Amino acid sequence: MAIRLGDIAPDFTAETTEGTVHFHEWLGDSWGILFSHPKDFTPVCTTELGAFSKAKAEFDKRNTKLIGLSVDSVESHNGWASDIEDTQGAALNFPLIGDGDHLVADLYDMIHPNANDTLTVRSVFIIGPDKKVKLTLTYPASTGRNVDEILRVLDSLQLTAGYQVSTPVNWTDGDDVIIAPAISDEEAKTKFPKGFKTLRPYLRVTPQPNK
Ligand code: BEZ
């Protein structure tokens, strides 16, 4: 059964390159990103893990833990890690789950048989501190993900968790945001003291409130 936004992220215990992880306990009060890779020693995955490792400080700033997965063993991941460091210029700096028995892959519906019946697709799950799934993404094996986009959506999720706003197309941190239509103009005046522009009654924009 597919995992939907708002669901509690399924808990699991798994072996990783950083030891045994009890997922919910490991997340603690942090945000989390669980993302799968089709296979070890494959080119696109190698570039992705290098790029996520390079960006780790950005995820730390956002109180967000990263955890990867592929259906190979932890022993295989450890061998692959040196290739990642050599070719990408960044050492793997977050845990990678060894999921040879597909326990986590099945729990998160990461194997899509019409794409490949044994390998995981490139799934991304962003999980909030309440353990609820805030975002899901699914990419095919042939397309590497974009770290900046994942940071961008994380910024939006964290902003909109704290303020009654939403973020418009192509928004990045620092851009104007949209006031939730449910808020009256009167309320908006107090909630958004920097002011707002009314383009339409349903489209009111205001400077990002936490900047
Ligand atoms: C890759 O990471 O390059 C890859 C992995 C599995 C299938 C195809 C490509």
mmCIF file of C-alpha atoms and ligand atoms in Angstrom:
data_model
loop_
_atom_site.group_PDB
_atom_site.id
_atom_site.type_symbol
_atom_site.label_atom_id
_atom_site.label_comp_id
_atom_site.label_asym_id
_atom_site.label_seq_id
_atom_site.Cartn_x
_atom_site.Cartn_y
_atom_site.Cartn_z
ATOM 1 C CA MET A 1 0.000 0.000 0.000
ATOM 2 C CA ALA A 2 1.467 3.316 -1.023
ATOM 3 C CA ILE A 3 2.443 5.775 1.642
ATOM 4 C CA ARG A 4 0.445 8.990 1.529
ATOM 5 C CA LEU A 5 1.063 12.478 2.835
ATOM 6 C CA GLY A 6 0.052 12.731 6.467
ATOM 7 C CA ASP A 7 0.622 9.023 7.165
ATOM 8 C CA ILE A 8 2.900 8.103 10.049
ATOM 9 C CA ALA A 9 6.189 7.021 8.459
ATOM 10 C CA PRO A 10 6.440 3.269 9.095
ATOM 11 C CA ASP A 11 8.932 2.430 11.827
ATOM 12 C CA PHE A 12 11.610 -0.225 11.290
ATOM 13 C CA THR A 13 14.907 -1.526 12.587
ATOM 14 C CA ALA A 14 17.657 -1.916 10.010
ATOM 15 C CA GLU A 15 21.384 -2.465 9.670
ATOM 16 C CA THR A 16 23.194 0.518 8.196
ATOM 17 C CA THR A 17 26.720 1.700 7.496
ATOM 18 C CA GLU A 18 26.518 3.441 10.898
ATOM 19 C CA GLY A 19 25.199 0.444 12.864
ATOM 20 C CA THR A 20 21.695 -0.657 13.778
ATOM 21 C CA VAL A 21 19.065 2.058 13.370
ATOM 22 C CA HIS A 22 15.663 1.999 15.082
ATOM 23 C CA PHE A 23 14.121 4.513 12.729
ATOM 24 C CA HIS A 24 11.716 6.525 14.912
ATOM 25 C CA GLU A 25 14.151 6.566 17.812
ATOM 26 C CA TRP A 26 16.974 7.597 15.473
ATOM 27 C CA LEU A 27 14.840 10.457 14.083
ATOM 28 C CA GLY A 28 14.147 11.790 17.574
ATOM 29 C CA ASP A 29 12.806 15.348 17.279
ATOM 30 C CA SER A 30 14.472 15.978 13.928
ATOM 31 C CA TRP A 31 13.078 16.142 10.460
ATOM 32 C CA GLY A 32 14.216 13.188 8.346
ATOM 33 C CA ILE A 33 14.788 12.323 4.711
ATOM 34 C CA LEU A 34 14.700 8.662 3.741
ATOM 35 C CA PHE A 35 15.731 8.079 0.140
ATOM 36 C CA SER A 36 16.345 4.940 -1.872
ATOM 37 C CA HIS A 37 18.862 4.057 -4.563
ATOM 38 C CA PRO A 38 18.457 1.241 -7.067
ATOM 39 C CA LYS A 39 21.816 -0.442 -6.522
ATOM 40 C CA ASP A 40 25.378 -0.101 -5.250
ATOM 41 C CA PHE A 41 28.240 0.621 -7.648
ATOM 42 C CA THR A 42 25.981 2.343 -10.167
ATOM 43 C CA PRO A 43 26.845 5.702 -11.704
ATOM 44 C CA VAL A 44 23.883 7.983 -10.984
ATOM 45 C CA CYS A 45 23.580 6.740 -7.382
ATOM 46 C CA THR A 46 27.285 7.381 -6.852
ATOM 47 C CA THR A 47 26.863 11.030 -7.886
ATOM 48 C CA GLU A 48 23.751 11.441 -5.720
ATOM 49 C CA LEU A 49 25.386 10.112 -2.565
ATOM 50 C CA GLY A 50 28.400 12.358 -3.140
ATOM 51 C CA ALA A 51 26.153 15.402 -3.603
ATOM 52 C CA PHE A 52 24.005 14.677 -0.532
ATOM 53 C CA SER A 53 27.169 14.160 1.544
ATOM 54 C CA LYS A 54 28.561 17.507 0.330
ATOM 55 C CA ALA A 55 25.285 19.202 1.291
ATOM 56 C CA LYS A 56 25.031 17.558 4.737
ATOM 57 C CA ALA A 57 25.779 20.846 6.560
ATOM 58 C CA GLU A 58 22.753 22.427 4.842
ATOM 59 C CA PHE A 59 20.527 19.606 6.089
ATOM 60 C CA ASP A 60 22.054 19.904 9.592
ATOM 61 C CA LYS A 61 21.167 23.634 9.598
ATOM 62 C CA ARG A 62 17.576 22.607 8.950
ATOM 63 C CA ASN A 63 17.607 20.049 11.799
ATOM 64 C CA THR A 64 17.180 17.293 9.218
ATOM 65 C CA LYS A 65 18.768 13.828 9.247
ATOM 66 C CA LEU A 66 19.526 11.947 6.039
ATOM 67 C CA ILE A 67 19.314 8.183 5.625
ATOM 68 C CA GLY A 68 19.780 6.341 2.323
ATOM 69 C CA LEU A 69 18.873 2.812 1.305
ATOM 70 C CA SER A 70 19.703 0.321 -1.371
ATOM 71 C CA VAL A 71 18.881 -3.346 -1.673
ATOM 72 C CA ASP A 72 22.534 -4.372 -1.330
ATOM 73 C CA SER A 73 24.255 -5.352 1.916
ATOM 74 C CA VAL A 74 25.996 -3.038 4.387
ATOM 75 C CA GLU A 75 29.246 -4.801 3.478
ATOM 76 C CA SER A 76 28.704 -3.869 -0.161
ATOM 77 C CA HIS A 77 27.798 -0.273 0.841
ATOM 78 C CA ASN A 78 31.076 -0.016 2.771
ATOM 79 C CA GLY A 79 33.027 -1.028 -0.345
ATOM 80 C CA TRP A 80 31.058 1.434 -2.470
ATOM 81 C CA ALA A 81 31.672 4.267 0.026
ATOM 82 C CA SER A 82 35.335 4.469 -0.943
ATOM 83 C CA ASP A 83 34.389 4.833 -4.618
ATOM 84 C CA ILE A 84 31.980 7.629 -3.648
ATOM 85 C CA GLU A 85 34.728 9.456 -1.775
ATOM 86 C CA ASP A 86 37.312 8.933 -4.536
ATOM 87 C CA THR A 87 35.108 9.983 -7.439
ATOM 88 C CA GLN A 88 32.839 12.618 -5.843
ATOM 89 C CA GLY A 89 35.261 14.271 -3.451
ATOM 90 C CA ALA A 90 33.004 13.739 -0.440
ATOM 91 C CA ALA A 91 32.900 10.859 2.008
ATOM 92 C CA LEU A 92 29.531 9.309 2.804
ATOM 93 C CA ASN A 93 28.508 11.038 6.046
ATOM 94 C CA PHE A 94 25.067 9.633 6.838
ATOM 95 C CA PRO A 95 23.797 6.073 7.264
ATOM 96 C CA LEU A 96 22.994 3.876 4.287
ATOM 97 C CA ILE A 97 20.587 1.012 5.011
ATOM 98 C CA GLY A 98 21.470 -2.478 3.790
ATOM 99 C CA ASP A 99 18.113 -3.836 2.667
ATOM 100 C CA GLY A 100 18.908 -7.158 0.995
ATOM 101 C CA ASP A 101 15.687 -8.682 2.320
ATOM 102 C CA HIS A 102 13.631 -5.678 1.019
ATOM 103 C CA LEU A 103 12.077 -5.200 4.439
ATOM 104 C CA VAL A 104 12.223 -1.395 4.349
ATOM 105 C CA ALA A 105 11.745 -1.226 0.571
ATOM 106 C CA ASP A 106 8.480 -3.159 0.880
ATOM 107 C CA LEU A 107 7.336 -1.142 3.890
ATOM 108 C CA TYR A 108 7.765 2.070 1.872
ATOM 109 C CA ASP A 109 6.688 0.622 -1.492
ATOM 110 C CA MET A 110 10.048 1.487 -3.036
ATOM 111 C CA ILE A 111 10.051 -1.391 -5.548
ATOM 112 C CA HIS A 112 7.889 -0.617 -8.567
ATOM 113 C CA PRO A 113 7.644 -3.909 -10.496
ATOM 114 C CA ASN A 114 6.738 -2.273 -13.807
ATOM 115 C CA ALA A 115 10.029 -0.375 -13.626
ATOM 116 C CA ASN A 116 12.127 -3.211 -12.170
ATOM 117 C CA ASP A 117 10.925 -6.084 -10.025
ATOM 118 C CA THR A 118 13.930 -6.299 -7.714
ATOM 119 C CA LEU A 119 15.590 -2.878 -7.533
ATOM 120 C CA THR A 120 14.274 0.115 -5.619
ATOM 121 C CA VAL A 121 13.317 3.220 -7.571
ATOM 122 C CA ARG A 122 14.593 6.643 -6.431
ATOM 123 C CA SER A 123 12.067 7.373 -3.695
ATOM 124 C CA VAL A 124 12.273 10.341 -1.345
ATOM 125 C CA PHE A 125 10.256 10.666 1.867
ATOM 126 C CA ILE A 126 10.465 13.825 3.951
ATOM 127 C CA ILE A 127 9.273 13.142 7.482
ATOM 128 C CA GLY A 128 8.412 15.808 10.057
ATOM 129 C CA PRO A 129 9.277 15.799 13.761
ATOM 130 C CA ASP A 130 5.749 14.423 14.346
ATOM 131 C CA LYS A 131 6.856 11.350 12.268
ATOM 132 C CA LYS A 132 4.298 12.179 9.594
ATOM 133 C CA VAL A 133 5.179 12.012 5.908
ATOM 134 C CA LYS A 134 5.301 15.559 4.511
ATOM 135 C CA LEU A 135 6.491 14.851 0.975
ATOM 136 C CA THR A 136 7.008 11.909 -1.355
ATOM 137 C CA LEU A 137 8.903 11.939 -4.639
ATOM 138 C CA THR A 138 9.566 9.102 -7.068
ATOM 139 C CA TYR A 139 12.207 9.291 -9.787
ATOM 140 C CA PRO A 140 13.194 6.583 -12.251
ATOM 141 C CA ALA A 141 16.651 4.982 -12.045
ATOM 142 C CA SER A 142 17.835 6.978 -15.058
ATOM 143 C CA THR A 143 17.260 10.423 -13.489
ATOM 144 C CA GLY A 144 19.359 11.688 -10.606
ATOM 145 C CA ARG A 145 17.637 13.847 -8.008
ATOM 146 C CA ASN A 146 18.310 17.530 -7.392
ATOM 147 C CA VAL A 147 19.670 18.334 -3.926
ATOM 148 C CA ASP A 148 18.761 22.023 -4.240
ATOM 149 C CA GLU A 149 15.128 21.109 -4.937
ATOM 150 C CA ILE A 150 15.016 18.898 -1.867
ATOM 151 C CA LEU A 151 16.461 21.711 0.274
ATOM 152 C CA ARG A 152 13.985 24.135 -1.306
ATOM 153 C CA VAL A 153 10.960 21.996 -0.502
ATOM 154 C CA LEU A 154 12.299 21.393 3.007
ATOM 155 C CA ASP A 155 12.493 25.168 3.505
ATOM 156 C CA SER A 156 8.910 25.473 2.310
ATOM 157 C CA LEU A 157 7.696 22.645 4.558
ATOM 158 C CA GLN A 158 9.427 24.098 7.597
ATOM 159 C CA LEU A 159 8.141 27.612 6.897
ATOM 160 C CA THR A 160 4.558 26.535 6.260
ATOM 161 C CA ALA A 161 4.581 24.366 9.412
ATOM 162 C CA GLY A 162 5.058 27.545 11.458
ATOM 163 C CA TYR A 163 3.085 30.201 9.572
ATOM 164 C CA GLN A 164 -0.256 30.270 7.768
ATOM 165 C CA VAL A 165 1.331 30.762 4.380
ATOM 166 C CA SER A 166 2.109 28.787 1.246
ATOM 167 C CA THR A 167 4.966 29.179 -1.200
ATOM 168 C CA PRO A 168 4.399 30.027 -4.877
ATOM 169 C CA VAL A 169 5.867 28.525 -8.002
ATOM 170 C CA ASN A 170 9.674 28.418 -8.073
ATOM 171 C CA TRP A 171 9.825 29.968 -4.592
ATOM 172 C CA THR A 172 13.143 29.889 -2.813
ATOM 173 C CA ASP A 173 13.989 30.873 0.737
ATOM 174 C CA GLY A 174 13.678 34.663 1.127
ATOM 175 C CA ASP A 175 11.077 35.208 -1.613
ATOM 176 C CA ASP A 176 7.588 36.550 -0.908
ATOM 177 C CA VAL A 177 4.969 34.021 0.182
ATOM 178 C CA ILE A 178 1.189 33.668 -0.124
ATOM 179 C CA ILE A 179 -1.185 34.273 2.787
ATOM 180 C CA ALA A 180 -3.594 31.379 3.391
ATOM 181 C CA PRO A 181 -6.994 32.256 1.883
ATOM 182 C CA ALA A 182 -8.715 31.282 5.173
ATOM 183 C CA ILE A 183 -7.158 34.308 6.910
ATOM 184 C CA SER A 184 -9.225 37.509 6.743
ATOM 185 C CA ASP A 185 -7.596 40.807 5.750
ATOM 186 C CA GLU A 186 -8.071 41.997 9.348
ATOM 187 C CA GLU A 187 -6.208 38.981 10.744
ATOM 188 C CA ALA A 188 -3.561 39.265 8.037
ATOM 189 C CA LYS A 189 -2.764 42.803 9.180
ATOM 190 C CA THR A 190 -1.774 41.529 12.623
ATOM 191 C CA LYS A 191 -0.212 38.227 11.559
ATOM 192 C CA PHE A 192 1.885 39.768 8.799
ATOM 193 C CA PRO A 193 3.055 43.150 10.133
ATOM 194 C CA LYS A 194 5.371 43.667 7.140
ATOM 195 C CA GLY A 195 2.183 44.219 5.123
ATOM 196 C CA PHE A 196 0.746 42.455 2.098
ATOM 197 C CA LYS A 197 -0.293 43.094 -1.470
ATOM 198 C CA THR A 198 -3.714 41.966 -2.667
ATOM 199 C CA LEU A 199 -3.476 40.886 -6.313
ATOM 200 C CA ARG A 200 -6.843 39.137 -6.048
ATOM 201 C CA PRO A 201 -8.860 38.521 -2.873
ATOM 202 C CA TYR A 202 -7.517 34.925 -2.941
ATOM 203 C CA LEU A 203 -3.952 35.921 -3.878
ATOM 204 C CA ARG A 204 -2.249 38.055 -1.244
ATOM 205 C CA VAL A 205 1.522 38.143 -1.023
ATOM 206 C CA THR A 206 3.685 39.132 1.904
ATOM 207 C CA PRO A 207 7.409 39.136 2.653
ATOM 208 C CA GLN A 208 8.607 35.858 4.145
ATOM 209 C CA PRO A 209 7.583 36.186 7.806
ATOM 210 C CA ASN A 210 10.609 34.533 9.416
ATOM 211 C CA LYS A 211 13.219 36.663 7.633
HETATM 212 C C1 BEZ B 1 22.486 4.415 -11.760
HETATM 213 O O1 BEZ B 1 22.581 4.781 -10.609
HETATM 214 O O2 BEZ B 1 23.174 4.900 -12.647
HETATM 215 C C2 BEZ B 1 21.518 3.334 -12.168
HETATM 216 C C3 BEZ B 1 21.112 2.388 -11.240
HETATM 217 C C4 BEZ B 1 20.242 1.379 -11.630
HETATM 218 C C5 BEZ B 1 19.762 1.343 -12.922
HETATM 219 C C6 BEZ B 1 20.169 2.317 -13.836
HETATM 220 C C7 BEZ B 1 21.040 3.325 -13.450
#
